[in-house]
Amino acid sequence: MGNWVSEYLPKSAVWDSSVSPSFPKFPQALKFSRSNFLDIFEIMANQLPIPVIVNGAGGKMGREVIKAIASASDMTLFGAVDRSPESLNADAGELAGCGPLEVPITDDLQGMLAAAAQEKQLGVMVDFTHPSSVYENVRSAIAYGIRPVVGTTGLSTKQIQNLAEFADKASIGCLIVPNFSIGMVLLQQAAVTASQYFEHVEIIELHHNQKADAPSGTAIQTAQMLAEMGKTFNPAQVEETEKLPGARGSLADEGIRIHSIRLPGLIAHQEVIFGGEGQVYTLRHDTSDRACYMPGVLLSVRKIIELRSLVYGLEKIL
């Protein structure tokens, strides 16, 4: 046999028995260990689509969110919750107008949160409900380990503080966003800049007549941002008298007044008006379609996975 090998194989291919065979070393990075296994598992989990629960799925904003999630490749509509009897058991996609998604609308938020908590990927709840229920909705989500993205306005300062403490203890991200529009963020930044040069400013916010809270969360946030500039606005020129209570609007911190208008035909609009000697500077943002909020909503769903505490305002994650 040895002669056969020598005869029919090239010399370079004949095995020299005096030389020990050598094999490539197994790469250190691929060696199995419990820590490496957990790292690989986390990478795989992060590649899974984000399961999202839409709370308030039957509302106008909820329907827009469902359509946006259905078109996002890195998200999946895990559940849809709404308390209105006319929405119950309807297919969330058909109700939203984007075709069947095989996700029936339920009124059981607690059950949906519990189910989402069993998923491998971290779950997110997007809440567009009502000021009277949003606080408990957010607390429940945090308790189940589900990250809440909150578009519902009407939370008090005390409630936001309590939620921040609860999120901190649970190390769960929470995003409260008064306005998801990029244009509104730009308006607010322009208003902060302008406030350095004007002593007088008032805010007018205009919304549809089905909005339950006033002033809007966006107007309150804008006033807070201006108040943080360290100056008091609108120094009194005369002693004012309101012949009808509320005629001069609501008074926020640092002398800033907010006026609220509610009319059918409106969606969401805001003006910040600065006045000075011989000039008026007006900043205005108009919403003509609720679709303008969806890039901000999707960004919030993606970013909240990285958070471990409560964050207030879209500008904080841009």
Coordinates of C-alpha atoms in Angstrom, one line a residue, residues 241-248:
T241 CA -59.5 93.9 35.7
E242 CA -61.2 90.9 34.2
K243 CA -64.8 91.6 33.5
L244 CA -65.3 88.0 32.7
P245 CA -63.2 85.4 34.7
G246 CA -60.6 83.8 32.6
A247 CA -60.7 86.5 29.9
R248 CA -56.9 86.9 30.1

